[in-house]
PDB file of C-alpha atoms in Angstrom:
ATOM      1  CA  MET A   1      96.581 132.184 100.828  1.00  0.00           C
ATOM      2  CA  ARG A   2      93.448 130.666 102.334  1.00  0.00           C
ATOM      3  CA  PHE A   3      90.595 129.944  99.926  1.00  0.00           C
ATOM      4  CA  ASN A   4      86.893 130.382 100.617  1.00  0.00           C
ATOM      5  CA  ARG A   5      85.015 127.080 100.905  1.00  0.00           C
ATOM      6  CA  GLU A   6      82.178 128.088  98.593  1.00  0.00           C
ATOM      7  CA  GLU A   7      84.624 129.311  95.942  1.00  0.00           C
ATOM      8  CA  VAL A   8      86.561 126.031  96.044  1.00  0.00           C
ATOM      9  CA  ILE A   9      83.433 123.901  95.682  1.00  0.00           C
ATOM     10  CA  ALA A  10      82.198 126.109  92.822  1.00  0.00           C
ATOM     11  CA  SER A  11      85.561 125.800  91.071  1.00  0.00           C
ATOM     12  CA  LEU A  12      85.545 122.007  91.383  1.00  0.00           C
ATOM     13  CA  ASN A  13      81.989 121.779  90.074  1.00  0.00           C
ATOM     14  CA  ASN A  14      83.019 124.022  87.189  1.00  0.00           C
ATOM     15  CA  CYS A  15      85.691 121.434  86.290  1.00  0.00           C
ATOM     16  CA  VAL A  16      83.005 118.768  86.162  1.00  0.00           C
ATOM     17  CA  ASP A  17      80.723 120.959  84.058  1.00  0.00           C
ATOM     18  CA  LYS A  18      83.577 121.325  81.573  1.00  0.00           C
ATOM     19  CA  ARG A  19      84.123 117.530  81.679  1.00  0.00           C
ATOM     20  CA  LYS A  20      87.591 117.956  83.156  1.00  0.00           C
ATOM     21  CA  LEU A  21      88.984 115.631  85.814  1.00  0.00           C
ATOM     22  CA  ILE A  22      89.410 117.094  89.298  1.00  0.00           C
ATOM     23  CA  LEU A  23      92.940 116.385  90.509  1.00  0.00           C
ATOM     24  CA  ALA A  24      94.041 116.530  94.133  1.00  0.00           C
ATOM     25  CA  ALA A  25      97.803 115.971  94.350  1.00  0.00           C
ATOM     26  CA  ALA A  26      99.720 115.082  97.507  1.00  0.00           C
ATOM     27  CA  ALA A  27     102.823 117.073  98.378  1.00  0.00           C
ATOM     28  CA  GLY A  28     105.404 115.701 100.784  1.00  0.00           C
ATOM     29  CA  ASN A  29     107.661 118.743 100.437  1.00  0.00           C
ATOM     30  CA  GLY A  30     107.732 122.243  98.998  1.00  0.00           C
ATOM     31  CA  LEU A  31     109.243 121.205  95.685  1.00  0.00           C
ATOM     32  CA  MET A  32     106.365 118.838  94.984  1.00  0.00           C
ATOM     33  CA  ALA A  33     103.835 121.534  95.916  1.00  0.00           C
ATOM     34  CA  ARG A  34     105.464 124.067  93.610  1.00  0.00           C
ATOM     35  CA  VAL A  35     105.633 121.666  90.662  1.00  0.00           C
ATOM     36  CA  GLU A  36     102.052 120.441  91.173  1.00  0.00           C
ATOM     37  CA  GLU A  37     100.677 123.963  91.347  1.00  0.00           C
ATOM     38  CA  LYS A  38     102.573 125.001  88.223  1.00  0.00           C
ATOM     39  CA  ALA A  39     101.246 121.937  86.369  1.00  0.00           C
ATOM     40  CA  GLY A  40      97.627 122.773  87.244  1.00  0.00           C
ATOM     41  CA  ALA A  41      96.561 120.585  90.172  1.00  0.00           C
ATOM     42  CA  ASP A  42      93.173 121.649  91.535  1.00  0.00           C
ATOM     43  CA  MET A  43      94.110 120.945  95.159  1.00  0.00           C
ATOM     44  CA  ILE A  44      97.259 120.047  97.063  1.00  0.00           C
ATOM     45  CA  ILE A  45      96.998 117.664 100.021  1.00  0.00           C
ATOM     46  CA  VAL A  46      99.483 117.428 102.882  1.00  0.00           C
ATOM     47  CA  TYR A  47      99.579 114.097 104.711  1.00  0.00           C
ATOM     48  CA  ASN A  48     101.814 112.923 107.524  1.00  0.00           C
ATOM     49  CA  SER A  49     102.440 109.940 105.224  1.00  0.00           C
ATOM     50  CA  GLY A  50     103.902 112.344 102.650  1.00  0.00           C
ATOM     51  CA  GLN A  51     106.813 112.995 104.974  1.00  0.00           C
ATOM     52  CA  TYR A  52     107.439 109.264 105.276  1.00  0.00           C
ATOM     53  CA  ARG A  53     106.868 108.649 101.562  1.00  0.00           C
ATOM     54  CA  MET A  54     109.373 111.298 100.488  1.00  0.00           C
ATOM     55  CA  ASN A  55     111.890 109.773 102.894  1.00  0.00           C
ATOM     56  CA  GLY A  56     111.637 106.352 101.254  1.00  0.00           C
ATOM     57  CA  ILE A  57     109.241 104.802 103.764  1.00  0.00           C
ATOM     58  CA  ALA A  58     105.978 103.097 102.768  1.00  0.00           C
ATOM     59  CA  SER A  59     102.973 105.415 102.960  1.00  0.00           C
ATOM     60  CA  ILE A  60     101.183 103.074 105.349  1.00  0.00           C
ATOM     61  CA  ALA A  61     103.610 104.250 108.042  1.00  0.00           C
ATOM     62  CA  GLY A  62     101.318 107.254 108.339  1.00  0.00           C
ATOM     63  CA  ASN A  63      98.802 104.975 110.063  1.00  0.00           C
ATOM     64  CA  LEU A  64     101.292 103.698 112.640  1.00  0.00           C
ATOM     65  CA  PRO A  65     101.935 105.221 116.099  1.00  0.00           C
ATOM     66  CA  ILE A  66     105.413 106.458 115.180  1.00  0.00           C
ATOM     67  CA  GLY A  67     104.863 110.206 115.075  1.00  0.00           C
ATOM     68  CA  ASP A  68     102.403 112.971 115.913  1.00  0.00           C
ATOM     69  CA  ALA A  69     100.303 112.968 112.722  1.00  0.00           C
ATOM     70  CA  ASN A  70      98.575 116.298 113.388  1.00  0.00           C
ATOM     71  CA  GLN A  71     101.747 118.117 114.389  1.00  0.00           C
ATOM     72  CA  ILE A  72     103.585 116.765 111.350  1.00  0.00           C
ATOM     73  CA  VAL A  73     100.928 118.154 108.995  1.00  0.00           C
ATOM     74  CA  TYR A  74     100.909 121.505 110.802  1.00  0.00           C
ATOM     75  CA  ASP A  75     104.699 121.789 110.548  1.00  0.00           C
ATOM     76  CA  MET A  76     104.873 120.619 106.927  1.00  0.00           C
ATOM     77  CA  GLY A  77     102.308 123.220 105.951  1.00  0.00           C
ATOM     78  CA  ARG A  78     103.894 126.077 107.865  1.00  0.00           C
ATOM     79  CA  THR A  79     107.524 125.478 106.879  1.00  0.00           C
ATOM     80  CA  GLN A  80     107.378 123.761 103.483  1.00  0.00           C
ATOM     81  CA  ILE A  81     104.099 123.660 101.575  1.00  0.00           C
ATOM     82  CA  LEU A  82     101.918 126.707 102.120  1.00  0.00           C
ATOM     83  CA  ASN A  83     104.531 129.225 101.068  1.00  0.00           C
ATOM     84  CA  MET A  84     104.998 127.321  97.794  1.00  0.00           C
ATOM     85  CA  ALA A  85     101.324 126.954  96.875  1.00  0.00           C
ATOM     86  CA  ARG A  86      99.980 130.472  96.475  1.00  0.00           C
ATOM     87  CA  LYS A  87      97.299 129.874  93.839  1.00  0.00           C
ATOM     88  CA  THR A  88      95.979 126.453  94.880  1.00  0.00           C
ATOM     89  CA  PRO A  89      93.846 125.385  97.872  1.00  0.00           C
ATOM     90  CA  VAL A  90      95.874 123.288 100.308  1.00  0.00           C
ATOM     91  CA  VAL A  91      94.246 120.493 102.316  1.00  0.00           C
ATOM     92  CA  ALA A  92      95.457 119.214 105.697  1.00  0.00           C
ATOM     93  CA  GLY A  93      95.281 115.527 106.512  1.00  0.00           C
ATOM     94  CA  ILE A  94      93.913 115.510 110.069  1.00  0.00           C
ATOM     95  CA  TYR A  95      93.727 112.707 112.593  1.00  0.00           C
ATOM     96  CA  GLY A  96      90.245 113.565 113.777  1.00  0.00           C
ATOM     97  CA  VAL A  97      90.091 111.203 116.757  1.00  0.00           C
ATOM     98  CA  ASP A  98      93.210 112.664 118.384  1.00  0.00           C
ATOM     99  CA  PRO A  99      92.368 112.647 122.129  1.00  0.00           C
ATOM    100  CA  THR A 100      95.371 114.818 123.064  1.00  0.00           C
ATOM    101  CA  ARG A 101      94.095 117.983 121.376  1.00  0.00           C
ATOM    102  CA  ASP A 102      91.239 120.426 121.521  1.00  0.00           C
ATOM    103  CA  MET A 103      90.218 119.842 117.905  1.00  0.00           C
ATOM    104  CA  GLU A 104      88.614 123.277 117.469  1.00  0.00           C
ATOM    105  CA  GLU A 105      91.789 124.962 118.644  1.00  0.00           C
ATOM    106  CA  PHE A 106      93.913 122.785 116.369  1.00  0.00           C
ATOM    107  CA  LEU A 107      91.707 123.377 113.321  1.00  0.00           C
ATOM    108  CA  THR A 108      91.781 127.102 113.986  1.00  0.00           C
ATOM    109  CA  SER A 109      95.593 126.976 113.980  1.00  0.00           C
ATOM    110  CA  LEU A 110      95.507 125.206 110.596  1.00  0.00           C
ATOM    111  CA  SER A 111      93.273 127.963 109.262  1.00  0.00           C
ATOM    112  CA  THR A 112      95.581 130.640 110.630  1.00  0.00           C
ATOM    113  CA  ILE A 113      98.607 129.345 108.725  1.00  0.00           C
ATOM    114  CA  GLY A 114      96.660 129.020 105.481  1.00  0.00           C
ATOM    115  CA  TYR A 115      95.064 125.592 105.081  1.00  0.00           C
ATOM    116  CA  SER A 116      91.752 125.776 103.182  1.00  0.00           C
ATOM    117  CA  GLY A 117      90.468 122.213 103.490  1.00  0.00           C
ATOM    118  CA  VAL A 118      90.793 119.050 105.544  1.00  0.00           C
ATOM    119  CA  ILE A 119      90.676 115.314 104.860  1.00  0.00           C
ATOM    120  CA  ASN A 120      90.468 112.442 107.338  1.00  0.00           C
ATOM    121  CA  PHE A 121      93.959 110.984 107.280  1.00  0.00           C
ATOM    122  CA  PRO A 122      95.147 108.986 109.139  1.00  0.00           C
ATOM    123  CA  THR A 123      91.732 107.373 109.295  1.00  0.00           C
ATOM    124  CA  ILE A 124      90.072 104.822 111.530  1.00  0.00           C
ATOM    125  CA  GLY A 125      88.259 103.679 108.378  1.00  0.00           C
ATOM    126  CA  LYS A 126      91.361 101.763 107.345  1.00  0.00           C
ATOM    127  CA  LEU A 127      91.258  99.607 110.466  1.00  0.00           C
ATOM    128  CA  SER A 128      89.188  96.480 111.093  1.00  0.00           C
ATOM    129  CA  GLY A 129      88.987  93.560 113.491  1.00  0.00           C
ATOM    130  CA  PRO A 130      89.447  93.745 117.284  1.00  0.00           C
ATOM    131  CA  ILE A 131      91.421  97.007 117.301  1.00  0.00           C
ATOM    132  CA  ARG A 132      88.690  98.785 115.344  1.00  0.00           C
ATOM    133  CA  GLN A 133      85.987  97.381 117.609  1.00  0.00           C
ATOM    134  CA  GLU A 134      87.851  98.486 120.722  1.00  0.00           C
ATOM    135  CA  LEU A 135      88.471 101.992 119.387  1.00  0.00           C
ATOM    136  CA  GLU A 136      84.791 102.334 118.555  1.00  0.00           C
ATOM    137  CA  GLN A 137      83.801 101.150 122.048  1.00  0.00           C
ATOM    138  CA  VAL A 138      85.956 103.745 123.816  1.00  0.00           C
ATOM    139  CA  GLY A 139      84.793 106.666 121.697  1.00  0.00           C
ATOM    140  CA  LEU A 140      87.815 106.874 119.401  1.00  0.00           C
ATOM    141  CA  GLY A 141      86.103 105.493 116.316  1.00  0.00           C
ATOM    142  CA  PHE A 142      84.828 106.644 112.957  1.00  0.00           C
ATOM    143  CA  LYS A 143      81.954 108.650 114.440  1.00  0.00           C
ATOM    144  CA  ARG A 144      84.420 110.924 116.226  1.00  0.00           C
ATOM    145  CA  GLU A 145      86.366 111.301 112.988  1.00  0.00           C
ATOM    146  CA  VAL A 146      83.210 112.441 111.215  1.00  0.00           C
ATOM    147  CA  GLU A 147      82.473 114.874 114.047  1.00  0.00           C
ATOM    148  CA  SER A 148      85.872 116.500 113.509  1.00  0.00           C
ATOM    149  CA  LEU A 149      85.114 116.938 109.816  1.00  0.00           C
ATOM    150  CA  VAL A 150      81.744 118.496 110.638  1.00  0.00           C
ATOM    151  CA  LEU A 151      83.478 120.886 113.046  1.00  0.00           C
ATOM    152  CA  ALA A 152      86.011 121.791 110.346  1.00  0.00           C
ATOM    153  CA  LYS A 153      83.202 122.657 107.958  1.00  0.00           C
ATOM    154  CA  LYS A 154      81.608 124.920 110.577  1.00  0.00           C
ATOM    155  CA  LEU A 155      84.961 126.702 110.884  1.00  0.00           C
ATOM    156  CA  GLY A 156      85.009 127.421 107.142  1.00  0.00           C
ATOM    157  CA  PHE A 157      87.070 124.557 105.706  1.00  0.00           C
ATOM    158  CA  PHE A 158      85.946 122.555 102.712  1.00  0.00           C
ATOM    159  CA  THR A 159      85.849 118.915 103.724  1.00  0.00           C
ATOM    160  CA  MET A 160      87.072 115.726 102.084  1.00  0.00           C
ATOM    161  CA  ALA A 161      86.778 112.193 103.444  1.00  0.00           C
ATOM    162  CA  TYR A 162      88.343 108.870 102.605  1.00  0.00           C
ATOM    163  CA  CYS A 163      85.912 105.978 102.731  1.00  0.00           C
ATOM    164  CA  TYR A 164      86.341 102.212 102.505  1.00  0.00           C
ATOM    165  CA  ASN A 165      82.759 100.945 102.355  1.00  0.00           C
ATOM    166  CA  PRO A 166      79.227 102.025 101.343  1.00  0.00           C
ATOM    167  CA  GLU A 167      77.911 102.148 104.921  1.00  0.00           C
ATOM    168  CA  GLU A 168      80.435 104.752 106.019  1.00  0.00           C
ATOM    169  CA  ALA A 169      79.982 106.576 102.708  1.00  0.00           C
ATOM    170  CA  GLU A 170      76.335 107.073 103.642  1.00  0.00           C
ATOM    171  CA  MET A 171      77.362 108.328 107.084  1.00  0.00           C
ATOM    172  CA  LEU A 172      79.729 110.881 105.555  1.00  0.00           C
ATOM    173  CA  ALA A 173      77.152 112.061 103.045  1.00  0.00           C
ATOM    174  CA  ASP A 174      74.557 112.400 105.795  1.00  0.00           C
ATOM    175  CA  ALA A 175      77.073 114.586 107.675  1.00  0.00           C
ATOM    176  CA  ASP A 176      77.150 116.882 104.615  1.00  0.00           C
ATOM    177  CA  ILE A 177      80.825 116.331 103.764  1.00  0.00           C
ATOM    178  CA  ASP A 178      81.743 118.142 100.543  1.00  0.00           C
ATOM    179  CA  ILE A 179      83.945 115.561  98.796  1.00  0.00           C
ATOM    180  CA  ILE A 180      84.048 111.800  99.226  1.00  0.00           C
ATOM    181  CA  VAL A 181      87.065 109.744  98.164  1.00  0.00           C
ATOM    182  CA  SER A 182      86.703 105.997  97.678  1.00  0.00           C
ATOM    183  CA  HIS A 183      89.846 104.267  98.970  1.00  0.00           C
ATOM    184  CA  VAL A 184      90.620 100.849  97.500  1.00  0.00           C
ATOM    185  CA  GLY A 185      93.922 100.192  99.237  1.00  0.00           C
ATOM    186  CA  LEU A 186      97.581 101.196  99.399  1.00  0.00           C
ATOM    187  CA  THR A 187      98.875 102.232  95.977  1.00  0.00           C
ATOM    188  CA  ALA A 188     100.632  99.435  94.111  1.00  0.00           C
ATOM    189  CA  GLY A 189     104.055  99.501  92.504  1.00  0.00           C
ATOM    190  CA  GLY A 190     107.506 100.972  92.987  1.00  0.00           C
ATOM    191  CA  ASP A 191     109.958 100.254  95.765  1.00  0.00           C
ATOM    192  CA  VAL A 192     107.613 100.565  98.753  1.00  0.00           C
ATOM    193  CA  GLY A 193     104.133 100.079  97.260  1.00  0.00           C
ATOM    194  CA  VAL A 194     102.146  96.897  97.737  1.00  0.00           C
ATOM    195  CA  MET A 195     103.182  94.058  95.468  1.00  0.00           C
ATOM    196  CA  LYS A 196      99.660  92.731  95.092  1.00  0.00           C
ATOM    197  CA  ALA A 197      96.585  94.899  94.619  1.00  0.00           C
ATOM    198  CA  SER A 198      93.075  93.979  93.559  1.00  0.00           C
ATOM    199  CA  PRO A 199      92.521  93.865  89.771  1.00  0.00           C
ATOM    200  CA  LEU A 200      91.390  97.160  88.282  1.00  0.00           C
ATOM    201  CA  ASP A 201      87.921  95.823  87.477  1.00  0.00           C
ATOM    202  CA  VAL A 202      87.433  94.866  91.135  1.00  0.00           C
ATOM    203  CA  ALA A 203      88.642  98.308  92.215  1.00  0.00           C
ATOM    204  CA  ILE A 204      86.173  99.880  89.794  1.00  0.00           C
ATOM    205  CA  GLU A 205      83.318  97.848  91.264  1.00  0.00           C
ATOM    206  CA  LYS A 206      84.260  98.810  94.823  1.00  0.00           C
ATOM    207  CA  THR A 207      84.733 102.463  93.863  1.00  0.00           C
ATOM    208  CA  GLU A 208      81.291 102.601  92.287  1.00  0.00           C
ATOM    209  CA  ALA A 209      79.626 100.977  95.301  1.00  0.00           C
ATOM    210  CA  ILE A 210      81.178 103.474  97.741  1.00  0.00           C
ATOM    211  CA  LEU A 211      80.616 106.601  95.692  1.00  0.00           C
ATOM    212  CA  SER A 212      77.089 105.710  94.576  1.00  0.00           C
ATOM    213  CA  ALA A 213      76.068 105.092  98.192  1.00  0.00           C
ATOM    214  CA  ALA A 214      77.179 108.610  99.083  1.00  0.00           C
ATOM    215  CA  LYS A 215      75.505 110.144  96.016  1.00  0.00           C
ATOM    216  CA  ARG A 216      72.185 108.545  96.912  1.00  0.00           C
ATOM    217  CA  VAL A 217      72.208 110.331 100.267  1.00  0.00           C
ATOM    218  CA  LYS A 218      73.722 113.622  99.048  1.00  0.00           C
ATOM    219  CA  PRO A 219      73.483 114.048  95.252  1.00  0.00           C
ATOM    220  CA  SER A 220      75.685 117.174  95.317  1.00  0.00           C
ATOM    221  CA  ILE A 221      78.643 115.432  96.993  1.00  0.00           C
ATOM    222  CA  ILE A 222      81.761 115.440  94.796  1.00  0.00           C
ATOM    223  CA  PRO A 223      82.956 111.837  94.225  1.00  0.00           C
ATOM    224  CA  MET A 224      86.650 111.057  93.759  1.00  0.00           C
ATOM    225  CA  CYS A 225      88.727 107.861  93.653  1.00  0.00           C
ATOM    226  CA  HIS A 226      92.076 106.716  95.028  1.00  0.00           C
ATOM    227  CA  GLY A 227      94.408 103.829  95.701  1.00  0.00           C
ATOM    228  CA  GLY A 228      95.212 100.200  94.974  1.00  0.00           C
ATOM    229  CA  PRO A 229      95.667  99.503  91.263  1.00  0.00           C
ATOM    230  CA  ILE A 230      94.532 103.019  90.246  1.00  0.00           C
ATOM    231  CA  VAL A 231      98.011 104.299  89.460  1.00  0.00           C
ATOM    232  CA  SER A 232      98.469 105.632  85.923  1.00  0.00           C
ATOM    233  CA  PRO A 233      96.483 108.214  83.948  1.00  0.00           C
ATOM    234  CA  SER A 234      95.041 105.365  81.870  1.00  0.00           C
ATOM    235  CA  ASP A 235      93.907 103.594  85.064  1.00  0.00           C
ATOM    236  CA  VAL A 236      92.197 106.765  86.251  1.00  0.00           C
ATOM    237  CA  GLU A 237      90.542 107.228  82.873  1.00  0.00           C
ATOM    238  CA  LYS A 238      89.065 103.723  83.052  1.00  0.00           C
ATOM    239  CA  VAL A 239      87.735 104.353  86.538  1.00  0.00           C
ATOM    240  CA  VAL A 240      86.035 107.665  85.754  1.00  0.00           C
ATOM    241  CA  GLN A 241      84.548 106.212  82.569  1.00  0.00           C
ATOM    242  CA  ASN A 242      82.988 103.307  84.498  1.00  0.00           C
ATOM    243  CA  THR A 243      81.954 104.929  87.784  1.00  0.00           C
ATOM    244  CA  VAL A 244      80.419 108.157  89.060  1.00  0.00           C
ATOM    245  CA  ALA A 245      83.898 109.395  90.056  1.00  0.00           C
ATOM    246  CA  VAL A 246      84.787 112.822  88.664  1.00  0.00           C
ATOM    247  CA  GLY A 247      88.189 113.201  90.267  1.00  0.00           C
ATOM    248  CA  PHE A 248      91.323 111.453  91.491  1.00  0.00           C
ATOM    249  CA  VAL A 249      93.447 111.858  94.604  1.00  0.00           C
ATOM    250  CA  ALA A 250      97.047 111.249  93.555  1.00  0.00           C
ATOM    251  CA  ALA A 251      99.556 110.536  96.310  1.00  0.00           C
ATOM    252  CA  SER A 252     102.189 107.866  95.603  1.00  0.00           C
ATOM    253  CA  SER A 253     101.090 107.894  91.970  1.00  0.00           C
ATOM    254  CA  VAL A 254     102.194 111.504  91.536  1.00  0.00           C
ATOM    255  CA  GLU A 255     104.982 112.132  94.030  1.00  0.00           C
ATOM    256  CA  ARG A 256     106.663 108.752  94.577  1.00  0.00           C
ATOM    257  CA  LEU A 257     106.382 106.550  91.497  1.00  0.00           C
ATOM    258  CA  PRO A 258     107.329 109.256  88.933  1.00  0.00           C
ATOM    259  CA  VAL A 259     110.271 110.351  91.099  1.00  0.00           C
ATOM    260  CA  GLU A 260     111.550 106.802  91.524  1.00  0.00           C
ATOM    261  CA  GLY A 261     111.490 106.283  87.761  1.00  0.00           C
ATOM    262  CA  ALA A 262     112.953 109.645  86.769  1.00  0.00           C
ATOM    263  CA  VAL A 263     115.789 109.569  89.289  1.00  0.00           C
ATOM    264  CA  SER A 264     116.698 105.964  88.431  1.00  0.00           C
ATOM    265  CA  ASP A 265     116.774 106.744  84.702  1.00  0.00           C
ATOM    266  CA  THR A 266     118.909 109.848  85.210  1.00  0.00           C
ATOM    267  CA  VAL A 267     121.396 108.103  87.502  1.00  0.00           C
ATOM    268  CA  ARG A 268     121.756 105.202  85.058  1.00  0.00           C
ATOM    269  CA  ALA A 269     122.214 107.591  82.132  1.00  0.00           C
ATOM    270  CA  LEU A 270     124.911 109.515  84.000  1.00  0.00           C
ATOM    271  CA  LYS A 271     126.698 106.326  85.028  1.00  0.00           C
ATOM    272  CA  SER A 272     126.716 105.176  81.417  1.00  0.00           C
ATOM    273  CA  ILE A 273     128.995 108.077  80.461  1.00  0.00           C
ATOM    274  CA  THR A 274     132.550 106.963  79.749  1.00  0.00           C
ATOM    275  CA  LEU A 275     135.699 109.083  80.119  1.00  0.00           C
TER     276      LEU A 275
END
């Protein structure tokens, strides 16, 4: 089922009015989508990295040129996720600078199969240095990514955007994006998470700087947080209590880390049985 943009935004704002955290949960397969919907997630996000993550590969692989990011998200939605999430808006992670596609045609195809929202992932925002400069110079930079989000909104999607710094947060807010997500790095912990992440207090400071910059430009933008050391429910609670964030995007923290722990514990318990 595809959800109306205005209804989704109203529902999310209603969560905030009731002082309830907005939760967007990543789903790398249909089982995760079904469980997340049943447990009450407000949104379900499908990333190309979810396919890698659920196959034991670090999420950052979603930013590497090892697969067709847009096609992966289309296929995951059509064959695995959308038929399992009937009561929850599903968001497609789109690679907005993709030069091999007519983006309007591609977004229309996502709408046709049932996606209600989009988020910029993979994102140029994660890149820096010479490669970022060169991409920007040839027209494959962050501006083009924002243009794809603006187009998606015109086509009826609600729009989310990852952001790594206050300057780009202002750009996204000025483009009238619905939801901004501060990204403070690859999620820490587990078998394929980063071993070292910034301390939580540093992540809180960065989160506040990004989200506040967007709120100054567009006060109605919905601010959410993600990544780095923000892993557990207690971490999230500390962030929302010390920033303007009203929601959390849970990817590895909801579909990888809990699975790693639960499966390991069950296997060890079974192997402890004696005959």
